[in-house]
Amino acid sequence: MTIETTGSAAERAYAYTKGRIIRGELAGGDRLSEGQICADLRLSRTPVHEAFLRLEAERLIRLSSRQGATVSPIPMSEAADVLEMRGALERTAAARIAARRRDPDEVSRALEGPLARQEAAMAAGDVGAFVVADIDFHTAVVALSGNPIAEHFYDLLRDRQLRLAYVVLTSTDVAPAASFADHRELARCLCEHDAAGYDAVLARHLARHQGLL
């Protein structure tokens, strides 16, 4: 029989709860029960409490002595800030890719995986898989710039981007097909070393999302 340590149990409780928040299964304002998470995962209170403290530090939940745990809503200011930083990093990446004249075949290969997964997710009606592939596409763009610092900062935005993307694609009028079409245009611009074109498409892409949050 495998004995689960407190650390691994806390990690499991953290990943489980965080995943539900990011996917929108637990919305802003929803109450969270340590007891329910314990029951869901068959864990004791201690690792679940540790997980909740970690989620509070990441500002995904709020802990109160009176109300217990509550899922933090996405502030409008945070949505705007995340999209602004994402745009800045991607525009810089696109300009660097164009300036360095990266091999179009190399660019295409790097982006084709996420694009293929997005297309398959659309056909299957799998919003979750589509969202992950969406973020992976933009992550691949930043990686193509060859700037590890930019990659690091972009990775720090990943969870917030995932949560925003789930909100946009499940509770607004933005269709996955429109987002996918943007990605195809963005990929074409990179392959043609067209940084200005990439900037224009990205501005439209982000504005469509920001206007509906």
mmCIF file with all atom_site columns, C-alpha atoms in Angstrom:
data_model
loop_
_atom_site.group_PDB
_atom_site.id
_atom_site.type_symbol
_atom_site.label_atom_id
_atom_site.label_alt_id
_atom_site.label_comp_id
_atom_site.label_asym_id
_atom_site.label_entity_id
_atom_site.label_seq_id
_atom_site.pdbx_PDB_ins_code
_atom_site.Cartn_x
_atom_site.Cartn_y
_atom_site.Cartn_z
_atom_site.occupancy
_atom_site.B_iso_or_equiv
_atom_site.pdbx_formal_charge
_atom_site.auth_seq_id
_atom_site.auth_comp_id
_atom_site.auth_asym_id
_atom_site.auth_atom_id
_atom_site.pdbx_PDB_model_num
ATOM 1   C CA . MET A 1 1   ? 0.000   0.000  0.000   1.00 0.00 ? 1   MET A CA 1
ATOM 2   C CA . THR A 1 2   ? 1.335   3.446  -0.975  1.00 0.00 ? 2   THR A CA 1
ATOM 3   C CA . ILE A 1 3   ? 1.457   5.960  1.850   1.00 0.00 ? 3   ILE A CA 1
ATOM 4   C CA . GLU A 1 4   ? 0.797   9.513  0.669   1.00 0.00 ? 4   GLU A CA 1
ATOM 5   C CA . THR A 1 5   ? 2.894   12.176 2.380   1.00 0.00 ? 5   THR A CA 1
ATOM 6   C CA . THR A 1 6   ? 1.351   15.417 3.594   1.00 0.00 ? 6   THR A CA 1
ATOM 7   C CA . GLY A 1 7   ? 3.300   17.285 0.919   1.00 0.00 ? 7   GLY A CA 1
ATOM 8   C CA . SER A 1 8   ? 2.047   15.170 -1.969  1.00 0.00 ? 8   SER A CA 1
ATOM 9   C CA . ALA A 1 9   ? -1.492  15.211 -0.581  1.00 0.00 ? 9   ALA A CA 1
ATOM 10  C CA . ALA A 1 10  ? -1.382  19.015 -0.327  1.00 0.00 ? 10  ALA A CA 1
ATOM 11  C CA . GLU A 1 11  ? -0.107  19.204 -3.905  1.00 0.00 ? 11  GLU A CA 1
ATOM 12  C CA . ARG A 1 12  ? -2.990  17.029 -5.076  1.00 0.00 ? 12  ARG A CA 1
ATOM 13  C CA . ALA A 1 13  ? -5.539  19.168 -3.237  1.00 0.00 ? 13  ALA A CA 1
ATOM 14  C CA . TYR A 1 14  ? -3.930  22.304 -4.659  1.00 0.00 ? 14  TYR A CA 1
ATOM 15  C CA . ALA A 1 15  ? -3.904  21.040 -8.261  1.00 0.00 ? 15  ALA A CA 1
ATOM 16  C CA . TYR A 1 16  ? -7.474  19.745 -8.016  1.00 0.00 ? 16  TYR A CA 1
ATOM 17  C CA . THR A 1 17  ? -8.935  22.949 -6.567  1.00 0.00 ? 17  THR A CA 1
ATOM 18  C CA . LYS A 1 18  ? -6.888  25.264 -8.747  1.00 0.00 ? 18  LYS A CA 1
ATOM 19  C CA . GLY A 1 19  ? -7.898  23.332 -11.859 1.00 0.00 ? 19  GLY A CA 1
ATOM 20  C CA . ARG A 1 20  ? -11.571 23.725 -11.008 1.00 0.00 ? 20  ARG A CA 1
ATOM 21  C CA . ILE A 1 21  ? -11.137 27.467 -10.483 1.00 0.00 ? 21  ILE A CA 1
ATOM 22  C CA . ILE A 1 22  ? -9.225  27.965 -13.729 1.00 0.00 ? 22  ILE A CA 1
ATOM 23  C CA . ARG A 1 23  ? -11.794 25.952 -15.715 1.00 0.00 ? 23  ARG A CA 1
ATOM 24  C CA . GLY A 1 24  ? -14.615 28.014 -14.253 1.00 0.00 ? 24  GLY A CA 1
ATOM 25  C CA . GLU A 1 25  ? -16.190 25.081 -12.420 1.00 0.00 ? 25  GLU A CA 1
ATOM 26  C CA . LEU A 1 26  ? -15.756 27.213 -9.314  1.00 0.00 ? 26  LEU A CA 1
ATOM 27  C CA . ALA A 1 27  ? -16.697 30.786 -10.219 1.00 0.00 ? 27  ALA A CA 1
ATOM 28  C CA . GLY A 1 28  ? -15.829 34.040 -8.526  1.00 0.00 ? 28  GLY A CA 1
ATOM 29  C CA . GLY A 1 29  ? -17.820 34.389 -5.317  1.00 0.00 ? 29  GLY A CA 1
ATOM 30  C CA . ASP A 1 30  ? -18.407 30.668 -4.860  1.00 0.00 ? 30  ASP A CA 1
ATOM 31  C CA . ARG A 1 31  ? -17.836 29.328 -1.360  1.00 0.00 ? 31  ARG A CA 1
ATOM 32  C CA . LEU A 1 32  ? -15.244 26.598 -0.912  1.00 0.00 ? 32  LEU A CA 1
ATOM 33  C CA . SER A 1 33  ? -15.447 23.928 1.740   1.00 0.00 ? 33  SER A CA 1
ATOM 34  C CA . GLU A 1 34  ? -12.323 22.247 3.036   1.00 0.00 ? 34  GLU A CA 1
ATOM 35  C CA . GLY A 1 35  ? -14.548 19.385 4.086   1.00 0.00 ? 35  GLY A CA 1
ATOM 36  C CA . GLN A 1 36  ? -15.883 18.934 0.555   1.00 0.00 ? 36  GLN A CA 1
ATOM 37  C CA . ILE A 1 37  ? -12.396 18.863 -0.947  1.00 0.00 ? 37  ILE A CA 1
ATOM 38  C CA . CYS A 1 38  ? -11.381 16.351 1.731   1.00 0.00 ? 38  CYS A CA 1
ATOM 39  C CA . ALA A 1 39  ? -14.331 14.170 0.764   1.00 0.00 ? 39  ALA A CA 1
ATOM 40  C CA . ASP A 1 40  ? -13.695 14.528 -2.981  1.00 0.00 ? 40  ASP A CA 1
ATOM 41  C CA . LEU A 1 41  ? -10.055 13.461 -2.658  1.00 0.00 ? 41  LEU A CA 1
ATOM 42  C CA . ARG A 1 42  ? -10.301 11.337 0.495   1.00 0.00 ? 42  ARG A CA 1
ATOM 43  C CA . LEU A 1 43  ? -7.771  13.475 2.306   1.00 0.00 ? 43  LEU A CA 1
ATOM 44  C CA . SER A 1 44  ? -7.431  14.804 5.827   1.00 0.00 ? 44  SER A CA 1
ATOM 45  C CA . ARG A 1 45  ? -7.901  18.468 6.686   1.00 0.00 ? 45  ARG A CA 1
ATOM 46  C CA . THR A 1 46  ? -4.220  19.356 7.036   1.00 0.00 ? 46  THR A CA 1
ATOM 47  C CA . PRO A 1 47  ? -3.116  18.998 3.378   1.00 0.00 ? 47  PRO A CA 1
ATOM 48  C CA . VAL A 1 48  ? -6.304  20.650 2.127   1.00 0.00 ? 48  VAL A CA 1
ATOM 49  C CA . HIS A 1 49  ? -5.756  23.602 4.457   1.00 0.00 ? 49  HIS A CA 1
ATOM 50  C CA . GLU A 1 50  ? -2.184  23.891 3.176   1.00 0.00 ? 50  GLU A CA 1
ATOM 51  C CA . ALA A 1 51  ? -3.520  23.914 -0.377  1.00 0.00 ? 51  ALA A CA 1
ATOM 52  C CA . PHE A 1 52  ? -5.986  26.667 0.494   1.00 0.00 ? 52  PHE A CA 1
ATOM 53  C CA . LEU A 1 53  ? -3.210  28.810 1.983   1.00 0.00 ? 53  LEU A CA 1
ATOM 54  C CA . ARG A 1 54  ? -1.243  28.424 -1.252  1.00 0.00 ? 54  ARG A CA 1
ATOM 55  C CA . LEU A 1 55  ? -4.271  29.363 -3.360  1.00 0.00 ? 55  LEU A CA 1
ATOM 56  C CA . GLU A 1 56  ? -4.828  32.411 -1.181  1.00 0.00 ? 56  GLU A CA 1
ATOM 57  C CA . ALA A 1 57  ? -1.209  33.467 -1.731  1.00 0.00 ? 57  ALA A CA 1
ATOM 58  C CA . GLU A 1 58  ? -1.876  33.272 -5.474  1.00 0.00 ? 58  GLU A CA 1
ATOM 59  C CA . ARG A 1 59  ? -5.018  35.391 -4.977  1.00 0.00 ? 59  ARG A CA 1
ATOM 60  C CA . LEU A 1 60  ? -7.271  32.703 -6.392  1.00 0.00 ? 60  LEU A CA 1
ATOM 61  C CA . ILE A 1 61  ? -9.269  32.418 -3.160  1.00 0.00 ? 61  ILE A CA 1
ATOM 62  C CA . ARG A 1 62  ? -9.933  34.592 -0.109  1.00 0.00 ? 62  ARG A CA 1
ATOM 63  C CA . LEU A 1 63  ? -9.850  33.171 3.393   1.00 0.00 ? 63  LEU A CA 1
ATOM 64  C CA . SER A 1 64  ? -11.953 34.698 6.152   1.00 0.00 ? 64  SER A CA 1
ATOM 65  C CA . SER A 1 65  ? -12.501 33.619 9.739   1.00 0.00 ? 65  SER A CA 1
ATOM 66  C CA . ARG A 1 66  ? -16.213 34.306 9.282   1.00 0.00 ? 66  ARG A CA 1
ATOM 67  C CA . GLN A 1 67  ? -16.948 33.201 5.729   1.00 0.00 ? 67  GLN A CA 1
ATOM 68  C CA . GLY A 1 68  ? -14.287 30.571 5.216   1.00 0.00 ? 68  GLY A CA 1
ATOM 69  C CA . ALA A 1 69  ? -12.909 30.254 1.684   1.00 0.00 ? 69  ALA A CA 1
ATOM 70  C CA . THR A 1 70  ? -14.364 32.125 -1.283  1.00 0.00 ? 70  THR A CA 1
ATOM 71  C CA . VAL A 1 71  ? -13.213 32.006 -4.906  1.00 0.00 ? 71  VAL A CA 1
ATOM 72  C CA . SER A 1 72  ? -11.806 35.364 -5.957  1.00 0.00 ? 72  SER A CA 1
ATOM 73  C CA . PRO A 1 73  ? -13.499 36.894 -8.997  1.00 0.00 ? 73  PRO A CA 1
ATOM 74  C CA . ILE A 1 74  ? -11.358 38.110 -11.882 1.00 0.00 ? 74  ILE A CA 1
ATOM 75  C CA . PRO A 1 75  ? -11.044 41.886 -11.430 1.00 0.00 ? 75  PRO A CA 1
ATOM 76  C CA . MET A 1 76  ? -11.553 43.890 -14.615 1.00 0.00 ? 76  MET A CA 1
ATOM 77  C CA . SER A 1 77  ? -8.239  45.604 -13.942 1.00 0.00 ? 77  SER A CA 1
ATOM 78  C CA . GLU A 1 78  ? -6.455  42.233 -13.787 1.00 0.00 ? 78  GLU A CA 1
ATOM 79  C CA . ALA A 1 79  ? -7.968  41.103 -17.077 1.00 0.00 ? 79  ALA A CA 1
ATOM 80  C CA . ALA A 1 80  ? -6.791  44.299 -18.753 1.00 0.00 ? 80  ALA A CA 1
ATOM 81  C CA . ASP A 1 81  ? -3.330  44.054 -17.161 1.00 0.00 ? 81  ASP A CA 1
ATOM 82  C CA . VAL A 1 82  ? -2.835  40.425 -18.207 1.00 0.00 ? 82  VAL A CA 1
ATOM 83  C CA . LEU A 1 83  ? -3.838  41.149 -21.794 1.00 0.00 ? 83  LEU A CA 1
ATOM 84  C CA . GLU A 1 84  ? -1.593  44.226 -21.878 1.00 0.00 ? 84  GLU A CA 1
ATOM 85  C CA . MET A 1 85  ? 1.453   42.270 -20.680 1.00 0.00 ? 85  MET A CA 1
ATOM 86  C CA . ARG A 1 86  ? 0.672   39.378 -22.993 1.00 0.00 ? 86  ARG A CA 1
ATOM 87  C CA . GLY A 1 87  ? 0.478   41.780 -25.929 1.00 0.00 ? 87  GLY A CA 1
ATOM 88  C CA . ALA A 1 88  ? 3.750   43.478 -25.028 1.00 0.00 ? 88  ALA A CA 1
ATOM 89  C CA . LEU A 1 89  ? 5.632   40.183 -24.782 1.00 0.00 ? 89  LEU A CA 1
ATOM 90  C CA . GLU A 1 90  ? 4.196   38.798 -28.008 1.00 0.00 ? 90  GLU A CA 1
ATOM 91  C CA . ARG A 1 91  ? 4.821   41.959 -30.034 1.00 0.00 ? 91  ARG A CA 1
ATOM 92  C CA . THR A 1 92  ? 8.423   41.959 -28.883 1.00 0.00 ? 92  THR A CA 1
ATOM 93  C CA . ALA A 1 93  ? 8.726   38.274 -29.786 1.00 0.00 ? 93  ALA A CA 1
ATOM 94  C CA . ALA A 1 94  ? 7.242   38.811 -33.254 1.00 0.00 ? 94  ALA A CA 1
ATOM 95  C CA . ALA A 1 95  ? 9.574   41.735 -33.927 1.00 0.00 ? 95  ALA A CA 1
ATOM 96  C CA . ARG A 1 96  ? 12.571  39.671 -32.842 1.00 0.00 ? 96  ARG A CA 1
ATOM 97  C CA . ILE A 1 97  ? 11.520  36.697 -34.983 1.00 0.00 ? 97  ILE A CA 1
ATOM 98  C CA . ALA A 1 98  ? 11.149  39.007 -37.997 1.00 0.00 ? 98  ALA A CA 1
ATOM 99  C CA . ALA A 1 99  ? 14.449  40.775 -37.356 1.00 0.00 ? 99  ALA A CA 1
ATOM 100 C CA . ARG A 1 100 ? 16.303  37.483 -37.099 1.00 0.00 ? 100 ARG A CA 1
ATOM 101 C CA . ARG A 1 101 ? 14.597  36.116 -40.208 1.00 0.00 ? 101 ARG A CA 1
ATOM 102 C CA . ARG A 1 102 ? 13.753  32.835 -38.547 1.00 0.00 ? 102 ARG A CA 1
ATOM 103 C CA . ASP A 1 103 ? 13.349  29.941 -40.985 1.00 0.00 ? 103 ASP A CA 1
ATOM 104 C CA . PRO A 1 104 ? 9.645   29.879 -42.011 1.00 0.00 ? 104 PRO A CA 1
ATOM 105 C CA . ASP A 1 105 ? 9.638   26.083 -41.912 1.00 0.00 ? 105 ASP A CA 1
ATOM 106 C CA . GLU A 1 106 ? 10.944  26.148 -38.339 1.00 0.00 ? 106 GLU A CA 1
ATOM 107 C CA . VAL A 1 107 ? 8.277   28.666 -37.349 1.00 0.00 ? 107 VAL A CA 1
ATOM 108 C CA . SER A 1 108 ? 5.555   26.617 -39.030 1.00 0.00 ? 108 SER A CA 1
ATOM 109 C CA . ARG A 1 109 ? 6.662   23.407 -37.312 1.00 0.00 ? 109 ARG A CA 1
ATOM 110 C CA . ALA A 1 110 ? 6.651   25.082 -33.884 1.00 0.00 ? 110 ALA A CA 1
ATOM 111 C CA . LEU A 1 111 ? 3.124   26.419 -34.325 1.00 0.00 ? 111 LEU A CA 1
ATOM 112 C CA . GLU A 1 112 ? 1.500   23.563 -36.224 1.00 0.00 ? 112 GLU A CA 1
ATOM 113 C CA . GLY A 1 113 ? 1.154   21.339 -33.139 1.00 0.00 ? 113 GLY A CA 1
ATOM 114 C CA . PRO A 1 114 ? -0.990  23.782 -31.125 1.00 0.00 ? 114 PRO A CA 1
ATOM 115 C CA . LEU A 1 115 ? -2.957  24.729 -34.244 1.00 0.00 ? 115 LEU A CA 1
ATOM 116 C CA . ALA A 1 116 ? -3.725  21.086 -35.038 1.00 0.00 ? 116 ALA A CA 1
ATOM 117 C CA . ARG A 1 117 ? -4.830  20.462 -31.453 1.00 0.00 ? 117 ARG A CA 1
ATOM 118 C CA . GLN A 1 118 ? -7.082  23.531 -31.574 1.00 0.00 ? 118 GLN A CA 1
ATOM 119 C CA . GLU A 1 119 ? -8.682  22.334 -34.779 1.00 0.00 ? 119 GLU A CA 1
ATOM 120 C CA . ALA A 1 120 ? -9.264  18.864 -33.338 1.00 0.00 ? 120 ALA A CA 1
ATOM 121 C CA . ALA A 1 121 ? -10.709 20.373 -30.148 1.00 0.00 ? 121 ALA A CA 1
ATOM 122 C CA . MET A 1 122 ? -13.134 22.494 -32.170 1.00 0.00 ? 122 MET A CA 1
ATOM 123 C CA . ALA A 1 123 ? -14.303 19.441 -34.096 1.00 0.00 ? 123 ALA A CA 1
ATOM 124 C CA . ALA A 1 124 ? -14.834 17.564 -30.829 1.00 0.00 ? 124 ALA A CA 1
ATOM 125 C CA . GLY A 1 125 ? -16.465 20.506 -29.065 1.00 0.00 ? 125 GLY A CA 1
ATOM 126 C CA . ASP A 1 126 ? -13.837 20.255 -26.317 1.00 0.00 ? 126 ASP A CA 1
ATOM 127 C CA . VAL A 1 127 ? -13.487 23.784 -24.929 1.00 0.00 ? 127 VAL A CA 1
ATOM 128 C CA . GLY A 1 128 ? -10.931 22.705 -22.327 1.00 0.00 ? 128 GLY A CA 1
ATOM 129 C CA . ALA A 1 129 ? -8.549  21.229 -24.892 1.00 0.00 ? 129 ALA A CA 1
ATOM 130 C CA . PHE A 1 130 ? -9.077  24.233 -27.153 1.00 0.00 ? 130 PHE A CA 1
ATOM 131 C CA . VAL A 1 131 ? -8.141  26.680 -24.393 1.00 0.00 ? 131 VAL A CA 1
ATOM 132 C CA . VAL A 1 132 ? -4.958  24.803 -23.498 1.00 0.00 ? 132 VAL A CA 1
ATOM 133 C CA . ALA A 1 133 ? -3.916  24.626 -27.172 1.00 0.00 ? 133 ALA A CA 1
ATOM 134 C CA . ASP A 1 134 ? -4.737  28.341 -27.521 1.00 0.00 ? 134 ASP A CA 1
ATOM 135 C CA . ILE A 1 135 ? -2.331  29.297 -24.745 1.00 0.00 ? 135 ILE A CA 1
ATOM 136 C CA . ASP A 1 136 ? 0.251   26.816 -26.040 1.00 0.00 ? 136 ASP A CA 1
ATOM 137 C CA . PHE A 1 137 ? 0.169   28.566 -29.433 1.00 0.00 ? 137 PHE A CA 1
ATOM 138 C CA . HIS A 1 138 ? 1.006   31.950 -27.937 1.00 0.00 ? 138 HIS A CA 1
ATOM 139 C CA . THR A 1 139 ? 3.614   30.367 -25.667 1.00 0.00 ? 139 THR A CA 1
ATOM 140 C CA . ALA A 1 140 ? 5.278   28.840 -28.737 1.00 0.00 ? 140 ALA A CA 1
ATOM 141 C CA . VAL A 1 141 ? 5.424   32.280 -30.365 1.00 0.00 ? 141 VAL A CA 1
ATOM 142 C CA . VAL A 1 142 ? 7.293   33.725 -27.397 1.00 0.00 ? 142 VAL A CA 1
ATOM 143 C CA . ALA A 1 143 ? 9.601   30.689 -27.319 1.00 0.00 ? 143 ALA A CA 1
ATOM 144 C CA . LEU A 1 144 ? 10.496  31.259 -30.983 1.00 0.00 ? 144 LEU A CA 1
ATOM 145 C CA . SER A 1 145 ? 11.946  34.639 -30.025 1.00 0.00 ? 145 SER A CA 1
ATOM 146 C CA . GLY A 1 146 ? 14.816  32.847 -28.311 1.00 0.00 ? 146 GLY A CA 1
ATOM 147 C CA . ASN A 1 147 ? 14.515  35.071 -25.242 1.00 0.00 ? 147 ASN A CA 1
ATOM 148 C CA . PRO A 1 148 ? 14.429  32.888 -22.089 1.00 0.00 ? 148 PRO A CA 1
ATOM 149 C CA . ILE A 1 149 ? 13.535  35.853 -19.865 1.00 0.00 ? 149 ILE A CA 1
ATOM 150 C CA . ALA A 1 150 ? 10.474  36.588 -22.000 1.00 0.00 ? 150 ALA A CA 1
ATOM 151 C CA . GLU A 1 151 ? 9.540   32.902 -21.834 1.00 0.00 ? 151 GLU A CA 1
ATOM 152 C CA . HIS A 1 152 ? 9.778   32.986 -18.042 1.00 0.00 ? 152 HIS A CA 1
ATOM 153 C CA . PHE A 1 153 ? 7.561   36.042 -17.708 1.00 0.00 ? 153 PHE A CA 1
ATOM 154 C CA . TYR A 1 154 ? 5.056   34.629 -20.166 1.00 0.00 ? 154 TYR A CA 1
ATOM 155 C CA . ASP A 1 155 ? 4.893   31.408 -18.180 1.00 0.00 ? 155 ASP A CA 1
ATOM 156 C CA . LEU A 1 156 ? 4.026   33.413 -15.062 1.00 0.00 ? 156 LEU A CA 1
ATOM 157 C CA . LEU A 1 157 ? 0.900   34.624 -16.868 1.00 0.00 ? 157 LEU A CA 1
ATOM 158 C CA . ARG A 1 158 ? -0.215  31.146 -17.920 1.00 0.00 ? 158 ARG A CA 1
ATOM 159 C CA . ASP A 1 159 ? -2.741  30.362 -15.169 1.00 0.00 ? 159 ASP A CA 1
ATOM 160 C CA . ARG A 1 160 ? -4.370  33.779 -15.422 1.00 0.00 ? 160 ARG A CA 1
ATOM 161 C CA . GLN A 1 161 ? -4.527  33.499 -19.197 1.00 0.00 ? 161 GLN A CA 1
ATOM 162 C CA . LEU A 1 162 ? -6.140  30.070 -18.966 1.00 0.00 ? 162 LEU A CA 1
ATOM 163 C CA . ARG A 1 163 ? -8.776  31.335 -16.569 1.00 0.00 ? 163 ARG A CA 1
ATOM 164 C CA . LEU A 1 164 ? -9.543  34.353 -18.753 1.00 0.00 ? 164 LEU A CA 1
ATOM 165 C CA . ALA A 1 165 ? -9.751  32.187 -21.864 1.00 0.00 ? 165 ALA A CA 1
ATOM 166 C CA . TYR A 1 166 ? -12.243 29.817 -20.211 1.00 0.00 ? 166 TYR A CA 1
ATOM 167 C CA . VAL A 1 167 ? -14.399 32.800 -19.236 1.00 0.00 ? 167 VAL A CA 1
ATOM 168 C CA . VAL A 1 168 ? -14.286 34.294 -22.725 1.00 0.00 ? 168 VAL A CA 1
ATOM 169 C CA . LEU A 1 169 ? -15.078 31.059 -24.544 1.00 0.00 ? 169 LEU A CA 1
ATOM 170 C CA . THR A 1 170 ? -17.778 29.786 -22.190 1.00 0.00 ? 170 THR A CA 1
ATOM 171 C CA . SER A 1 171 ? -19.681 32.911 -21.191 1.00 0.00 ? 171 SER A CA 1
ATOM 172 C CA . THR A 1 172 ? -19.357 35.367 -24.092 1.00 0.00 ? 172 THR A CA 1
ATOM 173 C CA . ASP A 1 173 ? -20.106 35.507 -27.806 1.00 0.00 ? 173 ASP A CA 1
ATOM 174 C CA . VAL A 1 174 ? -16.509 34.863 -28.889 1.00 0.00 ? 174 VAL A CA 1
ATOM 175 C CA . ALA A 1 175 ? -16.511 31.717 -31.020 1.00 0.00 ? 175 ALA A CA 1
ATOM 176 C CA . PRO A 1 176 ? -13.545 29.337 -31.002 1.00 0.00 ? 176 PRO A CA 1
ATOM 177 C CA . ALA A 1 177 ? -13.553 29.503 -34.811 1.00 0.00 ? 177 ALA A CA 1
ATOM 178 C CA . ALA A 1 178 ? -12.841 33.251 -34.714 1.00 0.00 ? 178 ALA A CA 1
ATOM 179 C CA . SER A 1 179 ? -9.944  32.777 -32.315 1.00 0.00 ? 179 SER A CA 1
ATOM 180 C CA . PHE A 1 180 ? -8.576  29.935 -34.420 1.00 0.00 ? 180 PHE A CA 1
ATOM 181 C CA . ALA A 1 181 ? -8.764  32.047 -37.589 1.00 0.00 ? 181 ALA A CA 1
ATOM 182 C CA . ASP A 1 182 ? -6.750  34.741 -35.825 1.00 0.00 ? 182 ASP A CA 1
ATOM 183 C CA . HIS A 1 183 ? -4.105  32.171 -34.942 1.00 0.00 ? 183 HIS A CA 1
ATOM 184 C CA . ARG A 1 184 ? -3.806  31.069 -38.546 1.00 0.00 ? 184 ARG A CA 1
ATOM 185 C CA . GLU A 1 185 ? -3.248  34.705 -39.554 1.00 0.00 ? 185 GLU A CA 1
ATOM 186 C CA . LEU A 1 186 ? -0.717  35.212 -36.785 1.00 0.00 ? 186 LEU A CA 1
ATOM 187 C CA . ALA A 1 187 ? 1.202   32.136 -37.902 1.00 0.00 ? 187 ALA A CA 1
ATOM 188 C CA . ARG A 1 188 ? 1.208   33.371 -41.507 1.00 0.00 ? 188 ARG A CA 1
ATOM 189 C CA . CYS A 1 189 ? 2.564   36.770 -40.438 1.00 0.00 ? 189 CYS A CA 1
ATOM 190 C CA . LEU A 1 190 ? 5.416   35.145 -38.508 1.00 0.00 ? 190 LEU A CA 1
ATOM 191 C CA . CYS A 1 191 ? 6.322   32.862 -41.409 1.00 0.00 ? 191 CYS A CA 1
ATOM 192 C CA . GLU A 1 192 ? 6.449   35.933 -43.674 1.00 0.00 ? 192 GLU A CA 1
ATOM 193 C CA . HIS A 1 193 ? 8.500   37.929 -41.129 1.00 0.00 ? 193 HIS A CA 1
ATOM 194 C CA . ASP A 1 194 ? 5.681   40.485 -41.013 1.00 0.00 ? 194 ASP A CA 1
ATOM 195 C CA . ALA A 1 195 ? 5.945   41.965 -37.517 1.00 0.00 ? 195 ALA A CA 1
ATOM 196 C CA . ALA A 1 196 ? 3.605   44.868 -38.350 1.00 0.00 ? 196 ALA A CA 1
ATOM 197 C CA . GLY A 1 197 ? 0.975   42.452 -39.646 1.00 0.00 ? 197 GLY A CA 1
ATOM 198 C CA . TYR A 1 198 ? 1.327   40.316 -36.536 1.00 0.00 ? 198 TYR A CA 1
ATOM 199 C CA . ASP A 1 199 ? 0.881   43.423 -34.370 1.00 0.00 ? 199 ASP A CA 1
ATOM 200 C CA . ALA A 1 200 ? -2.336  44.370 -36.179 1.00 0.00 ? 200 ALA A CA 1
ATOM 201 C CA . VAL A 1 201 ? -3.883  40.897 -35.954 1.00 0.00 ? 201 VAL A CA 1
ATOM 202 C CA . LEU A 1 202 ? -2.857  40.520 -32.317 1.00 0.00 ? 202 LEU A CA 1
ATOM 203 C CA . ALA A 1 203 ? -4.422  43.891 -31.443 1.00 0.00 ? 203 ALA A CA 1
ATOM 204 C CA . ARG A 1 204 ? -7.713  42.752 -32.957 1.00 0.00 ? 204 ARG A CA 1
ATOM 205 C CA . HIS A 1 205 ? -7.425  39.356 -31.273 1.00 0.00 ? 205 HIS A CA 1
ATOM 206 C CA . LEU A 1 206 ? -6.860  40.803 -27.801 1.00 0.00 ? 206 LEU A CA 1
ATOM 207 C CA . ALA A 1 207 ? -9.425  43.588 -28.212 1.00 0.00 ? 207 ALA A CA 1
ATOM 208 C CA . ARG A 1 208 ? -12.099 41.023 -29.032 1.00 0.00 ? 208 ARG A CA 1
ATOM 209 C CA . HIS A 1 209 ? -11.359 39.246 -25.750 1.00 0.00 ? 209 HIS A CA 1
ATOM 210 C CA . GLN A 1 210 ? -10.967 42.324 -23.587 1.00 0.00 ? 210 GLN A CA 1
ATOM 211 C CA . GLY A 1 211 ? -14.186 43.909 -24.781 1.00 0.00 ? 211 GLY A CA 1
ATOM 212 C CA . LEU A 1 212 ? -16.243 40.984 -23.514 1.00 0.00 ? 212 LEU A CA 1
ATOM 213 C CA . LEU A 1 213 ? -14.685 40.466 -20.092 1.00 0.00 ? 213 LEU A CA 1
#
